[in-house]
Short mmCIF file of N, CA, C and O in Angstrom, two decimals:
data_model
loop_
_atom_site.label_atom_id
_atom_site.label_comp_id
_atom_site.label_asym_id
_atom_site.label_seq_id
_atom_site.Cartn_x
_atom_site.Cartn_y
_atom_site.Cartn_z
N MET A 1 11.14 -58.03 -1.30
CA MET A 1 11.12 -58.12 -2.73
C MET A 1 9.84 -58.88 -3.12
O MET A 1 9.54 -59.90 -2.56
N ASP A 2 9.13 -58.36 -4.06
CA ASP A 2 7.86 -58.95 -4.44
C ASP A 2 7.75 -58.93 -5.97
O ASP A 2 7.74 -57.86 -6.56
N TYR A 3 7.72 -60.08 -6.59
CA TYR A 3 7.62 -60.15 -8.04
C TYR A 3 7.10 -61.51 -8.44
O TYR A 3 6.93 -62.39 -7.62
N GLN A 4 6.83 -61.71 -9.71
CA GLN A 4 6.31 -62.96 -10.23
C GLN A 4 7.21 -63.44 -11.36
O GLN A 4 6.99 -63.11 -12.51
N PRO A 5 8.26 -64.24 -11.07
CA PRO A 5 9.18 -64.67 -12.11
C PRO A 5 8.54 -65.67 -13.07
O PRO A 5 7.76 -66.52 -12.67
N VAL A 6 8.90 -65.55 -14.33
CA VAL A 6 8.37 -66.44 -15.36
C VAL A 6 8.86 -67.87 -15.14
O VAL A 6 8.14 -68.82 -15.41
N VAL A 7 10.07 -68.05 -14.58
CA VAL A 7 10.64 -69.40 -14.43
C VAL A 7 9.85 -70.30 -13.51
O VAL A 7 9.96 -71.51 -13.58
N ASN A 8 9.03 -69.72 -12.63
CA ASN A 8 8.22 -70.56 -11.75
C ASN A 8 6.73 -70.46 -12.10
O ASN A 8 5.87 -70.61 -11.24
N GLY A 9 6.44 -70.20 -13.36
CA GLY A 9 5.06 -70.12 -13.80
C GLY A 9 4.39 -68.81 -13.43
O GLY A 9 3.18 -68.74 -13.33
N SER A 10 5.18 -67.78 -13.22
CA SER A 10 4.70 -66.45 -12.84
C SER A 10 3.94 -66.42 -11.52
O SER A 10 3.07 -65.60 -11.30
N SER A 11 4.28 -67.34 -10.63
CA SER A 11 3.67 -67.35 -9.29
C SER A 11 4.26 -66.22 -8.46
O SER A 11 5.46 -65.98 -8.50
N PRO A 12 3.44 -65.53 -7.67
CA PRO A 12 3.97 -64.51 -6.76
C PRO A 12 4.90 -65.15 -5.73
O PRO A 12 4.64 -66.26 -5.28
N THR A 13 5.96 -64.47 -5.40
CA THR A 13 6.95 -65.02 -4.46
C THR A 13 7.17 -64.09 -3.28
O THR A 13 6.91 -62.90 -3.34
N ALA A 14 7.67 -64.66 -2.19
CA ALA A 14 8.08 -63.91 -1.01
C ALA A 14 9.53 -64.28 -0.72
O ALA A 14 9.89 -65.46 -0.74
N HIS A 15 10.36 -63.27 -0.48
CA HIS A 15 11.78 -63.49 -0.21
C HIS A 15 12.08 -63.17 1.25
O HIS A 15 11.61 -62.16 1.78
N TYR A 16 12.86 -64.02 1.86
CA TYR A 16 13.33 -63.80 3.23
C TYR A 16 14.85 -63.84 3.19
O TYR A 16 15.43 -64.82 2.73
N VAL A 17 15.48 -62.77 3.65
CA VAL A 17 16.95 -62.72 3.69
C VAL A 17 17.41 -62.67 5.13
O VAL A 17 16.73 -62.14 6.01
N SER A 18 18.60 -63.24 5.37
CA SER A 18 19.18 -63.25 6.71
C SER A 18 20.68 -63.45 6.58
O SER A 18 21.23 -63.51 5.49
N GLY A 19 21.33 -63.59 7.71
CA GLY A 19 22.76 -63.86 7.72
C GLY A 19 23.59 -62.70 7.22
O GLY A 19 24.55 -62.88 6.50
N ALA A 20 23.22 -61.48 7.61
CA ALA A 20 23.92 -60.30 7.13
C ALA A 20 25.37 -60.25 7.63
O ALA A 20 25.63 -60.52 8.79
N ILE A 21 26.26 -59.93 6.71
CA ILE A 21 27.67 -59.70 7.04
C ILE A 21 28.08 -58.36 6.44
O ILE A 21 27.44 -57.87 5.51
N GLU A 22 29.14 -57.79 6.97
CA GLU A 22 29.66 -56.55 6.42
C GLU A 22 30.88 -56.86 5.56
O GLU A 22 31.81 -57.54 6.01
N VAL A 23 30.86 -56.38 4.33
CA VAL A 23 31.96 -56.59 3.39
C VAL A 23 32.35 -55.23 2.83
O VAL A 23 31.54 -54.59 2.15
N ASP A 24 33.54 -54.78 3.13
CA ASP A 24 34.03 -53.48 2.65
C ASP A 24 33.04 -52.36 2.93
O ASP A 24 32.77 -51.51 2.08
N GLY A 25 32.42 -52.37 4.11
CA GLY A 25 31.50 -51.33 4.50
C GLY A 25 30.06 -51.52 4.02
O GLY A 25 29.19 -50.72 4.37
N LEU A 26 29.80 -52.54 3.24
CA LEU A 26 28.44 -52.83 2.76
C LEU A 26 27.86 -54.02 3.51
O LEU A 26 28.57 -55.00 3.74
N VAL A 27 26.60 -53.94 3.88
CA VAL A 27 25.93 -55.06 4.55
C VAL A 27 25.32 -55.95 3.47
O VAL A 27 24.55 -55.47 2.62
N VAL A 28 25.69 -57.23 3.49
CA VAL A 28 25.25 -58.17 2.46
C VAL A 28 24.58 -59.37 3.13
O VAL A 28 25.18 -60.02 3.98
N PRO A 29 23.32 -59.66 2.77
CA PRO A 29 22.68 -60.87 3.30
C PRO A 29 23.29 -62.10 2.64
O PRO A 29 23.51 -62.11 1.43
N THR A 30 23.56 -63.13 3.41
CA THR A 30 24.19 -64.33 2.85
C THR A 30 23.22 -65.49 2.66
O THR A 30 23.58 -66.51 2.09
N ARG A 31 21.99 -65.34 3.16
CA ARG A 31 20.98 -66.40 3.00
C ARG A 31 19.70 -65.81 2.42
O ARG A 31 19.24 -64.77 2.87
N ARG A 32 19.14 -66.47 1.44
CA ARG A 32 17.87 -66.06 0.86
C ARG A 32 16.99 -67.29 0.74
O ARG A 32 17.43 -68.33 0.24
N ARG A 33 15.76 -67.18 1.21
CA ARG A 33 14.78 -68.25 1.08
C ARG A 33 13.59 -67.69 0.32
O ARG A 33 13.06 -66.63 0.67
N ILE A 34 13.19 -68.37 -0.73
CA ILE A 34 12.12 -67.88 -1.61
C ILE A 34 10.95 -68.85 -1.53
O ILE A 34 11.11 -70.06 -1.71
N HIS A 35 9.78 -68.29 -1.21
CA HIS A 35 8.57 -69.09 -1.05
C HIS A 35 7.51 -68.61 -2.05
O HIS A 35 7.44 -67.42 -2.35
N ILE A 36 6.68 -69.52 -2.50
CA ILE A 36 5.56 -69.18 -3.36
C ILE A 36 4.44 -68.63 -2.46
O ILE A 36 4.21 -69.13 -1.36
N ARG A 37 3.76 -67.61 -2.94
CA ARG A 37 2.64 -67.05 -2.19
C ARG A 37 1.36 -67.84 -2.49
O ARG A 37 1.16 -68.31 -3.60
N GLN A 38 0.54 -67.95 -1.47
CA GLN A 38 -0.75 -68.61 -1.61
C GLN A 38 -1.76 -67.63 -2.21
O GLN A 38 -1.44 -66.46 -2.43
N GLU A 39 -2.96 -68.08 -2.47
CA GLU A 39 -3.97 -67.21 -3.09
C GLU A 39 -4.28 -65.97 -2.26
O GLU A 39 -4.59 -64.92 -2.80
N ASP A 40 -4.14 -66.07 -0.92
CA ASP A 40 -4.39 -64.90 -0.07
C ASP A 40 -3.15 -64.02 0.09
O ASP A 40 -3.12 -63.12 0.91
N ARG A 41 -2.12 -64.29 -0.72
CA ARG A 41 -0.85 -63.54 -0.78
C ARG A 41 0.08 -63.82 0.39
O ARG A 41 1.16 -63.25 0.48
N THR A 42 -0.28 -64.71 1.31
CA THR A 42 0.65 -65.08 2.38
C THR A 42 1.62 -66.13 1.83
O THR A 42 1.26 -66.93 0.96
N PRO A 43 2.87 -66.14 2.30
CA PRO A 43 3.83 -67.12 1.80
C PRO A 43 3.53 -68.52 2.31
O PRO A 43 3.12 -68.69 3.47
N ASP A 44 3.72 -69.50 1.47
CA ASP A 44 3.59 -70.90 1.87
C ASP A 44 4.92 -71.33 2.47
O ASP A 44 5.86 -71.66 1.75
N LEU A 45 5.01 -71.30 3.79
CA LEU A 45 6.26 -71.63 4.48
C LEU A 45 6.43 -73.13 4.71
O LEU A 45 7.42 -73.55 5.31
N SER A 46 5.52 -73.94 4.19
CA SER A 46 5.62 -75.39 4.39
C SER A 46 6.73 -76.01 3.54
O SER A 46 7.15 -77.12 3.80
N TRP A 47 7.17 -75.29 2.52
CA TRP A 47 8.30 -75.77 1.71
C TRP A 47 9.04 -74.58 1.13
O TRP A 47 8.49 -73.49 1.00
N THR A 48 10.30 -74.79 0.81
CA THR A 48 11.15 -73.73 0.28
C THR A 48 11.69 -74.18 -1.07
O THR A 48 12.66 -74.93 -1.13
N PRO A 49 11.07 -73.75 -2.17
CA PRO A 49 11.50 -74.24 -3.48
C PRO A 49 12.85 -73.69 -3.94
O PRO A 49 13.54 -74.34 -4.71
N ILE A 50 13.23 -72.52 -3.44
CA ILE A 50 14.51 -71.93 -3.86
C ILE A 50 15.26 -71.45 -2.63
O ILE A 50 14.71 -70.71 -1.80
N THR A 51 16.50 -71.89 -2.48
CA THR A 51 17.37 -71.40 -1.41
C THR A 51 18.67 -70.91 -2.03
O THR A 51 19.13 -71.44 -3.04
N LEU A 52 19.24 -69.90 -1.43
CA LEU A 52 20.51 -69.36 -1.91
C LEU A 52 21.36 -69.05 -0.69
O LEU A 52 20.92 -68.33 0.22
N ASP A 53 22.55 -69.62 -0.64
CA ASP A 53 23.50 -69.36 0.45
C ASP A 53 24.80 -68.87 -0.17
O ASP A 53 25.38 -69.54 -1.03
N LEU A 54 25.25 -67.70 0.25
CA LEU A 54 26.48 -67.12 -0.26
C LEU A 54 27.62 -67.33 0.73
O LEU A 54 27.42 -67.26 1.93
N ALA A 55 28.81 -67.58 0.19
CA ALA A 55 30.02 -67.72 1.00
C ALA A 55 31.15 -67.02 0.27
O ALA A 55 31.10 -66.84 -0.95
N ASP A 56 32.16 -66.64 1.00
CA ASP A 56 33.33 -65.98 0.42
C ASP A 56 32.92 -64.78 -0.43
O ASP A 56 33.26 -64.65 -1.60
N VAL A 57 32.14 -63.87 0.19
CA VAL A 57 31.63 -62.70 -0.50
C VAL A 57 32.73 -61.66 -0.62
O VAL A 57 33.41 -61.33 0.34
N ARG A 58 32.89 -61.13 -1.82
CA ARG A 58 33.89 -60.08 -2.08
C ARG A 58 33.25 -58.96 -2.90
O ARG A 58 32.41 -59.22 -3.74
N ILE A 59 33.67 -57.74 -2.64
CA ILE A 59 33.20 -56.59 -3.40
C ILE A 59 34.36 -56.13 -4.28
O ILE A 59 35.46 -55.93 -3.80
N ARG A 60 34.09 -55.99 -5.56
CA ARG A 60 35.15 -55.52 -6.49
C ARG A 60 34.80 -54.18 -7.05
O ARG A 60 33.72 -53.85 -7.29
#
């Protein structure tokens, strides 16, 4: 996923997802780490400004 959200000053971001689980036949990543991209478009992995961890995933 590659976009520039307004909430972080429109900085380009890099998303890393992991922790895939299967829920009702769908594969769902349970961990997302979002990094700001540097001027050369590589992600700055020295810090993680946004993390998202999902638990108790259900499909309705």
